[in-house]
Coordinates of C-alpha atoms and ligand atoms in Angstrom, one line a residue:
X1 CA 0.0 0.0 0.0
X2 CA 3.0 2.1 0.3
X3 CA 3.5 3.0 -3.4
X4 CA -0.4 4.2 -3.0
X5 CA 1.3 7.8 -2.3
X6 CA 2.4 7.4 -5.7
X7 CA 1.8 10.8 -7.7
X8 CA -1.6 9.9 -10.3
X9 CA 0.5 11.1 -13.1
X10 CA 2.4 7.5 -12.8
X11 CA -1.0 5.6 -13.2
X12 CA -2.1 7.7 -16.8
X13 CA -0.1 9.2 -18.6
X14 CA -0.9 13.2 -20.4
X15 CA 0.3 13.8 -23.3
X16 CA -0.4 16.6 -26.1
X17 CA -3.6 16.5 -27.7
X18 CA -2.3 15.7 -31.1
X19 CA -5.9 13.9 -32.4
X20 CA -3.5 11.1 -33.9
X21 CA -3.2 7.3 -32.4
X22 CA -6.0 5.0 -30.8
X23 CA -8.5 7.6 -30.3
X24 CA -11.2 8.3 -27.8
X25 CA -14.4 9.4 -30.0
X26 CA -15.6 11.2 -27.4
X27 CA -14.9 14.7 -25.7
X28 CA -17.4 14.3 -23.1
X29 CA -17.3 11.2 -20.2
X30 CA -19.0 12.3 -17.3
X31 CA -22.3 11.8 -16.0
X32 CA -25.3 12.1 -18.7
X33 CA -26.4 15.8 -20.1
X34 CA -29.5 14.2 -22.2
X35 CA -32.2 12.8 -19.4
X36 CA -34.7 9.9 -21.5
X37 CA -38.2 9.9 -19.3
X38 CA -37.1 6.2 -18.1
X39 CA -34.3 7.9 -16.3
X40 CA -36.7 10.6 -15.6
X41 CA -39.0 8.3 -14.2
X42 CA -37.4 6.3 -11.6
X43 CA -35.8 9.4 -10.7
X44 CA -38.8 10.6 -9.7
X45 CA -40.3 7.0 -7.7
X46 CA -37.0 7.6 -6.0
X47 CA -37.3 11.1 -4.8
X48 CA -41.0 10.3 -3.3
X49 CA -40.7 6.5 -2.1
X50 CA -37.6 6.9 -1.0
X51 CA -38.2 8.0 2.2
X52 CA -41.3 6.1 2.2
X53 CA -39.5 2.9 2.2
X54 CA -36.8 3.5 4.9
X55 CA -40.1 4.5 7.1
X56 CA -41.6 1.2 6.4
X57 CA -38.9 -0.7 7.5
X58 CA -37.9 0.9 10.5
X59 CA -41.7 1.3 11.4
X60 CA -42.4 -2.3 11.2
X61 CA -39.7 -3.4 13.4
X62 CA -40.7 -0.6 16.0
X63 CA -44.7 -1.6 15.6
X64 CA -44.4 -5.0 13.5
X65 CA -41.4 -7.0 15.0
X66 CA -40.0 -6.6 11.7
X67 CA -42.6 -8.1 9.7
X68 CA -43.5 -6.3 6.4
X69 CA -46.2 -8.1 5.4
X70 CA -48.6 -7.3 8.8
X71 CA -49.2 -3.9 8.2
X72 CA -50.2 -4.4 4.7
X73 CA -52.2 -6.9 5.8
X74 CA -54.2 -4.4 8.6
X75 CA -54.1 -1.8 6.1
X76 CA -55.9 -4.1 4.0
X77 CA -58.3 -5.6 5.8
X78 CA -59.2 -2.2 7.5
X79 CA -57.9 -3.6 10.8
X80 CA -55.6 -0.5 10.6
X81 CA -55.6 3.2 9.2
X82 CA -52.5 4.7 8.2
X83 CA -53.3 7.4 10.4
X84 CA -52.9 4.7 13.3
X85 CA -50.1 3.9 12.1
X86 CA -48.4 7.4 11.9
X87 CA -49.9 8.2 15.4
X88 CA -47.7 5.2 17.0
X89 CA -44.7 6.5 15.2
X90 CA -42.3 8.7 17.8
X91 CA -42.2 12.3 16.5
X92 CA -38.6 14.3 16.6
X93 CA -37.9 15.1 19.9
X94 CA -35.4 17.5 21.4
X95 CA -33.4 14.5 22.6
X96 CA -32.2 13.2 19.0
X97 CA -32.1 16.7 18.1
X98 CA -29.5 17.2 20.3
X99 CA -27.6 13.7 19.8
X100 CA -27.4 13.8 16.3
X101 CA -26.3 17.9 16.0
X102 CA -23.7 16.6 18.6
X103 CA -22.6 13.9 16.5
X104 CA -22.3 15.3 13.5
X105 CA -20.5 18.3 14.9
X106 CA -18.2 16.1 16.3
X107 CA -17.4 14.3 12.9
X108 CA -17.3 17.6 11.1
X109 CA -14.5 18.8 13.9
X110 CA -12.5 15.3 13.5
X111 CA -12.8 15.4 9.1
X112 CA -11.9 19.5 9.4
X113 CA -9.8 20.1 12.3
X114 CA -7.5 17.1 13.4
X115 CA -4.9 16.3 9.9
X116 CA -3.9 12.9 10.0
X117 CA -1.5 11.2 12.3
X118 CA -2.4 7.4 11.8
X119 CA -0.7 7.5 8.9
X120 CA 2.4 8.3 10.7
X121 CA 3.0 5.1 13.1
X122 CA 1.0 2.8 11.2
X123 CA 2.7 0.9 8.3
X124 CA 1.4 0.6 5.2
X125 CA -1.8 2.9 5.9
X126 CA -2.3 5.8 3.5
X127 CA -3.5 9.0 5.1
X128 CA -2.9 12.3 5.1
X129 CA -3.0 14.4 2.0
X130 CA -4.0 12.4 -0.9
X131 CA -4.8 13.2 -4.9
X132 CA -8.4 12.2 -6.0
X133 CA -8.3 11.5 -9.9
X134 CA -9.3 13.2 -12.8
X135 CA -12.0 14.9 -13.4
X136 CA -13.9 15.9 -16.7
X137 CA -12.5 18.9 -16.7
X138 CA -8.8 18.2 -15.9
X139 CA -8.7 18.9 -12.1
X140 CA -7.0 16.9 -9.8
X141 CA -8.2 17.6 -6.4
X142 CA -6.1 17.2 -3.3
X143 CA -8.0 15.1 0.0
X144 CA -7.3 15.3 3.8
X145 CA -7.7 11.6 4.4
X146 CA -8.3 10.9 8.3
X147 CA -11.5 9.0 8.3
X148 CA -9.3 6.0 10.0
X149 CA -8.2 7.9 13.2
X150 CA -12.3 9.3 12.9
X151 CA -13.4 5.9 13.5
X152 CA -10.8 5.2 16.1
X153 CA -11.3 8.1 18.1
X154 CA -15.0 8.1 17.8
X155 CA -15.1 3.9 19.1
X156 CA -12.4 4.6 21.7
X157 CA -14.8 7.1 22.9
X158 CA -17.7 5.0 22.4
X159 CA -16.2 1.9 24.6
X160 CA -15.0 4.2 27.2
X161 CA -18.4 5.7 27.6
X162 CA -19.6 2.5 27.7
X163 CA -17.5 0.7 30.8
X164 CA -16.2 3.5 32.5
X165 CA -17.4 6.8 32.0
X166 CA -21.5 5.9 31.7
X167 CA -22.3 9.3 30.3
X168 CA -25.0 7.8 28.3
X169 CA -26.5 3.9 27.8
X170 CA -24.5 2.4 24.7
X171 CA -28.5 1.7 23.5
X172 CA -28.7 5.3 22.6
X173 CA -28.9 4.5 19.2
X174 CA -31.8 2.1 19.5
X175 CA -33.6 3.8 22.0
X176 CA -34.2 6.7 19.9
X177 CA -34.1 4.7 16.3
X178 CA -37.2 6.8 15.0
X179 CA -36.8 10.3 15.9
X180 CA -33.0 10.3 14.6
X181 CA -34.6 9.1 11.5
X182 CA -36.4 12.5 11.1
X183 CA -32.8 14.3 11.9
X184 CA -31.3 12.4 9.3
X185 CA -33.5 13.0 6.8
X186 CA -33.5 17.1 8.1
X187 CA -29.9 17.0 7.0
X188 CA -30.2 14.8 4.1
X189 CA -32.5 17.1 2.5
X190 CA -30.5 20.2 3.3
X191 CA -27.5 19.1 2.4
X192 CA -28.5 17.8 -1.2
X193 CA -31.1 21.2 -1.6
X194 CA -27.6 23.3 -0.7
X195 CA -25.4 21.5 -2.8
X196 CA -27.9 22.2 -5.7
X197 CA -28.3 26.3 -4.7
X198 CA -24.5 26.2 -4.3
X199 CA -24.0 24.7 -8.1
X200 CA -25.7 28.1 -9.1
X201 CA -24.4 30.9 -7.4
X202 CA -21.2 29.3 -6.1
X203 CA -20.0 26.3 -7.6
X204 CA -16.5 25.1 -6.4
X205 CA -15.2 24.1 -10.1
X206 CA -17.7 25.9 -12.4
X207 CA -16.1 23.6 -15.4
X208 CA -17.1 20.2 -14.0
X209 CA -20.5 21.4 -13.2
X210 CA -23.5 19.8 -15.0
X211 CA -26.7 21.4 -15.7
X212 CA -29.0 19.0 -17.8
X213 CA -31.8 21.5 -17.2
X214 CA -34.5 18.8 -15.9
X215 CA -34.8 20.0 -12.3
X216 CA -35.4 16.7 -10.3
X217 CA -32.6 15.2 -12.4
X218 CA -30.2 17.8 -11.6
X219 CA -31.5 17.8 -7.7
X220 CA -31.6 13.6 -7.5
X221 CA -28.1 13.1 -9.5
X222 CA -26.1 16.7 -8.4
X223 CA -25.2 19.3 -10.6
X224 CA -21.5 20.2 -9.1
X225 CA -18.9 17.7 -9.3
X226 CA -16.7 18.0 -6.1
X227 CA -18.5 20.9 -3.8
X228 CA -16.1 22.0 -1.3
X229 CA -16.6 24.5 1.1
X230 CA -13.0 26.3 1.5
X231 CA -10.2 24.2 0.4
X232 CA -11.0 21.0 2.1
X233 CA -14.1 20.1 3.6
X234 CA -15.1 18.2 0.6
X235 CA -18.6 17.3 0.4
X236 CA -18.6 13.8 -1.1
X237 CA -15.8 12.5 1.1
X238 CA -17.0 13.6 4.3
X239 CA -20.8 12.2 3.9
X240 CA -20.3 9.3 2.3
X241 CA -17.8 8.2 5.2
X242 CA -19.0 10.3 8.0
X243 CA -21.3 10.2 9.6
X244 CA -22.7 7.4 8.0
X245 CA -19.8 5.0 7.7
X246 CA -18.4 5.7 11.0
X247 CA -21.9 5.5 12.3
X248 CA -22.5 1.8 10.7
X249 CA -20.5 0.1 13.5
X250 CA -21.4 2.3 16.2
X251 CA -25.4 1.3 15.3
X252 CA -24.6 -2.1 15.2
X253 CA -22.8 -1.9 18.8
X254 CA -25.9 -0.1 20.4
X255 CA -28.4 -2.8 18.7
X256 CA -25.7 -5.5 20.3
X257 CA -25.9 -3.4 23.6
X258 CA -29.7 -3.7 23.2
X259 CA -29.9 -7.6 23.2
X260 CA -28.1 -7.5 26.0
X261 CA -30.3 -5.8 28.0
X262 CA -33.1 -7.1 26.7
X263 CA -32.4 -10.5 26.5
X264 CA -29.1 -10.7 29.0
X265 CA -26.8 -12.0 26.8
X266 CA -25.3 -11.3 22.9
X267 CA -26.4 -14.0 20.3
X268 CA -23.9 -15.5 18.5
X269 CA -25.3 -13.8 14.8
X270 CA -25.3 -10.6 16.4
X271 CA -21.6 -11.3 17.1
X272 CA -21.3 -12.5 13.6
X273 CA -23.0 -9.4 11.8
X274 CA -21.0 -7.0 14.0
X275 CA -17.8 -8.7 12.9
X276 CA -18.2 -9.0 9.1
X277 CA -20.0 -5.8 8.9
X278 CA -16.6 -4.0 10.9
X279 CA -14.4 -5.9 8.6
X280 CA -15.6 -4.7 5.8
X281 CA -16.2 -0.9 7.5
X282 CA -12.9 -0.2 8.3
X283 CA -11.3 -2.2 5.4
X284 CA -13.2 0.9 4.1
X285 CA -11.4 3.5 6.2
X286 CA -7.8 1.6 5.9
X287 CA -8.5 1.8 1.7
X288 CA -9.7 6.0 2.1
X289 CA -7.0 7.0 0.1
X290 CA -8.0 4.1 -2.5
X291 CA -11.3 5.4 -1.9
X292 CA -11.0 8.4 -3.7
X293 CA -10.1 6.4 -6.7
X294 CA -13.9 4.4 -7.0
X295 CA -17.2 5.7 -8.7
X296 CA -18.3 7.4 -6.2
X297 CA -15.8 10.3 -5.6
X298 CA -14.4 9.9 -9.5
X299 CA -17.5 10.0 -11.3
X300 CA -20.7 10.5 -9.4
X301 CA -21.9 14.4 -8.7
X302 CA -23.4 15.4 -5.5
X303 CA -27.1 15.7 -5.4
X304 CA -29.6 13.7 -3.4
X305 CA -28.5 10.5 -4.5
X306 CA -25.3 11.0 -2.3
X307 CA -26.3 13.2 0.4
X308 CA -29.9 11.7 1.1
X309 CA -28.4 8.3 0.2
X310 CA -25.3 8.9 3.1
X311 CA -27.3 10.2 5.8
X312 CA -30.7 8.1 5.2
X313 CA -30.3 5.6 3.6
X314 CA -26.8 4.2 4.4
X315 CA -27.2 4.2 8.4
X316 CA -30.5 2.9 8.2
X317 CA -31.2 0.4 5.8
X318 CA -27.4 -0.9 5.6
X319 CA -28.0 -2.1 9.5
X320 CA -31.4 -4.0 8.9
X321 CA -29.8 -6.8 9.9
X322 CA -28.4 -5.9 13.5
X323 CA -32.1 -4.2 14.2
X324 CA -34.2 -7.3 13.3
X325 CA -31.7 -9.2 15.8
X326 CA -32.9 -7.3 18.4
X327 CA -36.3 -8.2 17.8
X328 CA -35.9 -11.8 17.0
X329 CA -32.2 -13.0 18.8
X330 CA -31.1 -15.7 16.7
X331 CA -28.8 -18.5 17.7
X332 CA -26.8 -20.3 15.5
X333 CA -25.7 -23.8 15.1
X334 CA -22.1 -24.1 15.0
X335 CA -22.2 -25.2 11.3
X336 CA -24.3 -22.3 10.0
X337 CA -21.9 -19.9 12.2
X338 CA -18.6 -21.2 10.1
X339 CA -20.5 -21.5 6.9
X340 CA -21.5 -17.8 7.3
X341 CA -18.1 -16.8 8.5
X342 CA -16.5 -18.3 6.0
X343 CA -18.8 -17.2 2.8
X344 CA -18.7 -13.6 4.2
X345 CA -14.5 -13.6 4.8
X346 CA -13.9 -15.6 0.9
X347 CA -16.0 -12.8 -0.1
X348 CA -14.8 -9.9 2.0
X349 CA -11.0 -11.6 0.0
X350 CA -12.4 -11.4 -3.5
X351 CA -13.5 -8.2 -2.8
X352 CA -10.6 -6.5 -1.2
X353 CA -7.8 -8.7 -3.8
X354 CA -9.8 -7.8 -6.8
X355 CA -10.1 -4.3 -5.7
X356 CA -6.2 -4.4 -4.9
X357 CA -5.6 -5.7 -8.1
X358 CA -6.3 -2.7 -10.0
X359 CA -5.2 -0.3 -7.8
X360 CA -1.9 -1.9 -8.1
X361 CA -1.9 -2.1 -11.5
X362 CA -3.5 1.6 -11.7
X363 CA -0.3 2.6 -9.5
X364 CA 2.7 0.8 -11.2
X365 CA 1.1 2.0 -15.0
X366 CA 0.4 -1.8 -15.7
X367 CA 4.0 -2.6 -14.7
X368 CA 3.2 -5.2 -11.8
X369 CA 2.9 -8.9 -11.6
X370 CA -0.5 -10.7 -10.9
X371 CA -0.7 -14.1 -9.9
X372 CA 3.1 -14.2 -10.0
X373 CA 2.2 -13.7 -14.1
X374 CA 3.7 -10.1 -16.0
X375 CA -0.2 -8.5 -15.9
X376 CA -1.6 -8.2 -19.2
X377 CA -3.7 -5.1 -20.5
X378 CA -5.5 -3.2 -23.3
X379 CA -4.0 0.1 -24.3
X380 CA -6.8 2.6 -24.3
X381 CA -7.1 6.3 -24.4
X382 CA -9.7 9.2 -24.0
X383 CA -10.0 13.1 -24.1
X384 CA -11.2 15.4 -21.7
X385 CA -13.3 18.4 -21.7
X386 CA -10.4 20.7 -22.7
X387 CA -9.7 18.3 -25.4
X388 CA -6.6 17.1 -23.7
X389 CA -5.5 14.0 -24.6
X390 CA -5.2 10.9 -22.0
X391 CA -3.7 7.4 -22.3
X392 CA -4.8 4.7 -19.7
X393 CA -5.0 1.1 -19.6
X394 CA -7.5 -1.7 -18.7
X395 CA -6.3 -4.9 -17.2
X396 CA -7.6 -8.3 -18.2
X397 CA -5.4 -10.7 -15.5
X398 CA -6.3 -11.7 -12.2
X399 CA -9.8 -11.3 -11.5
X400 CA -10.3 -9.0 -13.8
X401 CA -9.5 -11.2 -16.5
X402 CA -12.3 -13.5 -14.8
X403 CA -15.3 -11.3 -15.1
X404 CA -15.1 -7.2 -15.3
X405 CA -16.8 -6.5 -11.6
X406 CA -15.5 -9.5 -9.8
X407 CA -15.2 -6.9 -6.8
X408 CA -18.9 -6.8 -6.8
X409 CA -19.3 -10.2 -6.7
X410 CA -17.5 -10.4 -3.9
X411 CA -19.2 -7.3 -2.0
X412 CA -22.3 -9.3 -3.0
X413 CA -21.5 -12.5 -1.4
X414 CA -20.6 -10.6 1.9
X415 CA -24.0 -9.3 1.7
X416 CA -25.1 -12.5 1.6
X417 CA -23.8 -13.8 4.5
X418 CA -24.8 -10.7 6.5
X419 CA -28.4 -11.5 6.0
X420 CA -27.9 -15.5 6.4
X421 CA -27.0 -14.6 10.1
X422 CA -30.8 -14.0 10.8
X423 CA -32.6 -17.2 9.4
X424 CA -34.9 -17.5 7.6
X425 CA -38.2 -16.4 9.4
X426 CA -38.9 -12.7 7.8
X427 CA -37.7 -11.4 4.6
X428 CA -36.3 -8.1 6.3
X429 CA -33.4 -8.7 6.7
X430 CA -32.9 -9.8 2.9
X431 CA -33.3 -6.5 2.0
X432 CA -29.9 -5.8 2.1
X433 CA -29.0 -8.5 -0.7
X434 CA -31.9 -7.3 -2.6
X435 CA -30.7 -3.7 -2.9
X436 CA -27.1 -4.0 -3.6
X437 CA -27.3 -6.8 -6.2
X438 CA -29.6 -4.2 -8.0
X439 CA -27.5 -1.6 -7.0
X440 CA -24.2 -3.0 -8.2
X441 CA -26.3 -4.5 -11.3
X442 CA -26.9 -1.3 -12.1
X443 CA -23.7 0.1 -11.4
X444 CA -22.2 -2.3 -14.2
X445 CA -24.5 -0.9 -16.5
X446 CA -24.0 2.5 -15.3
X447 CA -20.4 2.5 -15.6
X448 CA -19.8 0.4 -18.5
X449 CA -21.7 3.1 -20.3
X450 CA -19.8 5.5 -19.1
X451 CA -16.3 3.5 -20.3
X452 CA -17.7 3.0 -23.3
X453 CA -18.3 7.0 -23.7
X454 CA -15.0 7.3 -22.5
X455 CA -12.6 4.8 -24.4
X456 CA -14.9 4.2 -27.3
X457 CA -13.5 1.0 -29.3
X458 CA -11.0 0.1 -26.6
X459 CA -13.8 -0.4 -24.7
X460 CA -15.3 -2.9 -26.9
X461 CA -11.7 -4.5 -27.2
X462 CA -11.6 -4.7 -23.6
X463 CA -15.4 -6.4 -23.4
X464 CA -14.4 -8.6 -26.3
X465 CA -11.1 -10.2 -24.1
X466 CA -13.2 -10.4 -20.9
X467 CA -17.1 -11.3 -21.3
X468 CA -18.1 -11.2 -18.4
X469 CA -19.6 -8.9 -16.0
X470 CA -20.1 -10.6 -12.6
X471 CA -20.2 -14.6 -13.0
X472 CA -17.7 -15.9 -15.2
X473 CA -19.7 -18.6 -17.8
X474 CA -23.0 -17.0 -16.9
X475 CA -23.2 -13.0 -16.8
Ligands
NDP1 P1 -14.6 -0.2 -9.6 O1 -13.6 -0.2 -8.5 O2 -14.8 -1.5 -10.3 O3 -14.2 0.9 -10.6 C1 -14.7 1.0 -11.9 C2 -13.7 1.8 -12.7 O4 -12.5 1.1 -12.8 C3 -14.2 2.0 -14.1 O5 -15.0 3.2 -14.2 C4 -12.9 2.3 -14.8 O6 -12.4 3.6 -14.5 C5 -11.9 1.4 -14.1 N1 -11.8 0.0 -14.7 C6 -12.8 -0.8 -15.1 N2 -12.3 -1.9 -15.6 C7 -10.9 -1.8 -15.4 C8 -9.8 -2.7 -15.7 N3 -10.0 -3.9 -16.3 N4 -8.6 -2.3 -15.4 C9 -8.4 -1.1 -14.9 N5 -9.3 -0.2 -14.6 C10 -10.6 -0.6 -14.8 O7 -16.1 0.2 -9.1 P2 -16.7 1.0 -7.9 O8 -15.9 2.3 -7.8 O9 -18.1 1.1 -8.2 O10 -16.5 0.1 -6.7 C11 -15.4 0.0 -5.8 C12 -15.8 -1.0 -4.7 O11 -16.7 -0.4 -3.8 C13 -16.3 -2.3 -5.3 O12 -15.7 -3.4 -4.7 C14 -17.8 -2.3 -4.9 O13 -18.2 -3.6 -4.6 C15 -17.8 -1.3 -3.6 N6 -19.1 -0.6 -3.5 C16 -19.8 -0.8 -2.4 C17 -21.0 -0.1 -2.3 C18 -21.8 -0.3 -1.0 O14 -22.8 0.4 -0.9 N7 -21.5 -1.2 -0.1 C19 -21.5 0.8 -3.3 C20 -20.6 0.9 -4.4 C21 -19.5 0.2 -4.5 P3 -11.4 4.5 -15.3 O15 -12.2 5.6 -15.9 O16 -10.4 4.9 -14.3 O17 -10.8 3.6 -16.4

């Protein structure tokens, strides 16, 4: 991971625009200017269900022991009005008002105000400032990355809170589940309707803003590219890790806390999810720098999508699993606990070696070895908006000359074993599988256009060597 503070100019090489060798077509490779009304329309199911659908879940667990089928069923039947519903449902209080400003100002002041020392005493961790890549219109933006000694500071505080300090109970979270729900979605909104005034009247980069003129596009996809306020509090960075990354493990502690309490002891698939859920969080928070490198930060604008998406959606429906626990304490056999520890580690290694893969290759310009083999590559190049002319290259060893996501069939498998911990009594807790095989289904597609607009014929070169998208032999 060392050679990760490698300059970017080592993993794509500029040259002069000279409109001569293996040509990108296209000037333009960012996200979509023209918006077709199938876009248009999911956008739109998206922007008013949404919401909807994190309510329902967390609503049924709090009224329906996490059964999703019950309250249809007294809705139905007329057993129940939604009004009956809504009435149960805990309203904001001043109590979660107060948590969550507190915790978010907290995470702002650790992301803004403490630079990075982990990266100083711990080897092989990347921290500190970092390059992001390319964007559209040629910048190269410079990161703080500290969201490692975030999370470490923020559990260190948690744990000591919890057995010696007792400033609050470690069920916090839990306890007041619903009215944080109406915080986060306070800040959600706010954050994505300011990101969409700033793009306006105050865009950080004006260059790699883009307006497609169709309003709930532009507010549900993000109009700026990298919004920053001053030089480093950077928008996509600091959402999309904190609060709700660092706030994935801390939930799934207090849910843990909870079964205690409740139940006086810790089930063994609470213990499992808390695990394979941390692994995978602060492999996130170890790979920050790498981070900066993925879809998200390299090719995604800020809109609601991302900042709804971070501070709704993430915390809440990414932890489904740890919250039906808590309602129904499973205990596993010995031979389901291995055969879910081991299906979500194998995949936690796909994921993290196919992902290391490419950064490594990324890094060393294609000169590295991969599966002790010399790795082998198409040549490829593209332009940007200035018409400058780039040369990159896509591998096709490893696991990426397997299928071209492998990484996601890794994440996916991970996912499954997450929602295996809870049986197989209520299909709740499946959610989780649900969503991110269509999410990353649709982030192949998604970014595979986007390739394609970007490397043109190389592309198809590169699709031609490696078939495949996320099972080799079948997809
Ligand atoms: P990738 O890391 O797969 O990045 C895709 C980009 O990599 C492409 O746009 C292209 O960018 C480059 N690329 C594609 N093929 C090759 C190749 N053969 N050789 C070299 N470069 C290539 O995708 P993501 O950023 O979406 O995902 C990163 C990780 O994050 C994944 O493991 C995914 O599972 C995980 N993830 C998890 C989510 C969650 O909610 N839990 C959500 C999203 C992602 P370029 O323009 O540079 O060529």
């Amino acid at each position: 991971m060392a050679a990760h503070q490698e300059k970017k100019s080592s993993e794509e090489r500029k040259r002069k625009n000279t409109q001569s060798g293996t040509g990108a077509s296209q000037v333009q490779w960012g996200r979509a200017w023209e918006v077709d009304w199938f876009s248009l329309a999911n956008i739109i199911f998206l922007l008013m269900f949404a919401p909807l659908i994190v309510y329902y879940f967390i609503m049924s667990c709090d009224q329906y022991e996490c059964s999703l089928i019950d309250p249809l069923i007294d809705l139905v039947t007329g057993n129940k009005h939604l009004s009956d519903i809504w009435n149960k449902t805990p309203a904001l209080t001043y109590k979660a008002a107060g948590i969550y400003t507190l915790w978010v100002t907290f995470q702002v002041f650790l992301y803004q105000f403490l630079p990075d020392f982990c990266h100083k005493f711990l080897p092989g961790y990347v921290g500190g400032v970092q390059e992001g890549a390319v964007t559209p219109a040629g910048v190269v933006n410079k990161y703080e990355i500290n969201g490692l000694q975030a999370w470490i500071i923020t559990h260190v505080l948690w744990f000591a809170n919890a057995y010696y300090f007792h400033w609050f109970s470690p069920t916090i979270i839990f306890d007041n589940w619903i009215p944080l729900l109406w915080c986060a979605n306070i800040l959600g909104y706010a954050v994505s309707t300011f990101a969409m005034i700033k793009s306006y009247f105050f865009p950080t980069n004006a260059k790699d803003c883009k307006f497609t003129g169709n309003f709930f596009y532009d507010y549900m996809m993000g109009i700026e590219f990298n919004p920053r306020i001053g030089k480093w509090f950077d928008f996509k960075l600091f959402f999309n890790g904190r609060p709700g990354i660092v706030a994935w493990t801390l939930i799934n502690l207090s849910y843990a806390a909870k079964q205690q309490e409740l139940y006086g002891q810790v089930t063994n698939s609470m213990i499992l999810v808390n695990v394979l859920q941390g692994i995978y969080v602060l492999d996130f928070f170890w790979n920050e720098a790498w981070y900066l490198k993925t879809i998200d930060i390299c090719h995604d604008h800020f809109g609601w999508y991302l900042g709804w998406g971070d501070c709704v959606w993430l915390p809440y429906l990414y932890t489904l699993q740890g919250l039906y626990l808590v309602y129904h304490p499973v205990q596993l056999c010995t031979a389901s606990t291995i055969g879910i520890l081991m299906l979500g580690l194998i995949g936690y290694y796909i994921f993290r070696m196919t992902n290391h893969q490419k950064d490594l290759f990324r890094r060393t310009n294609g000169n590295c070895k991969t599966w002790g083999k010399k790795t082998e590559y198409i040549e490829c190049s593209y332009m940007s908006v200035d018409g400058t002319k780039y040369y990159s290259k896509l591998m096709t060893s490893g696991f990426w000359g397997w299928a071209r996501h492998f990484n996601y069939t890794g994440d996916l498998m991970g996912s499954l074993a997450y929602c295996l911990t809870c049986g197989f009594e209520h299909i709740l807790p499946y959610f989780y599988i649900v969503y991110m095989t269509i999410l990353l289904t649709h982030r192949c597609i998604r970014d595979e256009h986007r390739c394609f607009s970007k490397y043109g014929k190389d592309w198809k070169r590169y699709t031609a060597a490696v078939p495949y998208r996320l099972i080799p032999g079948i997809f």
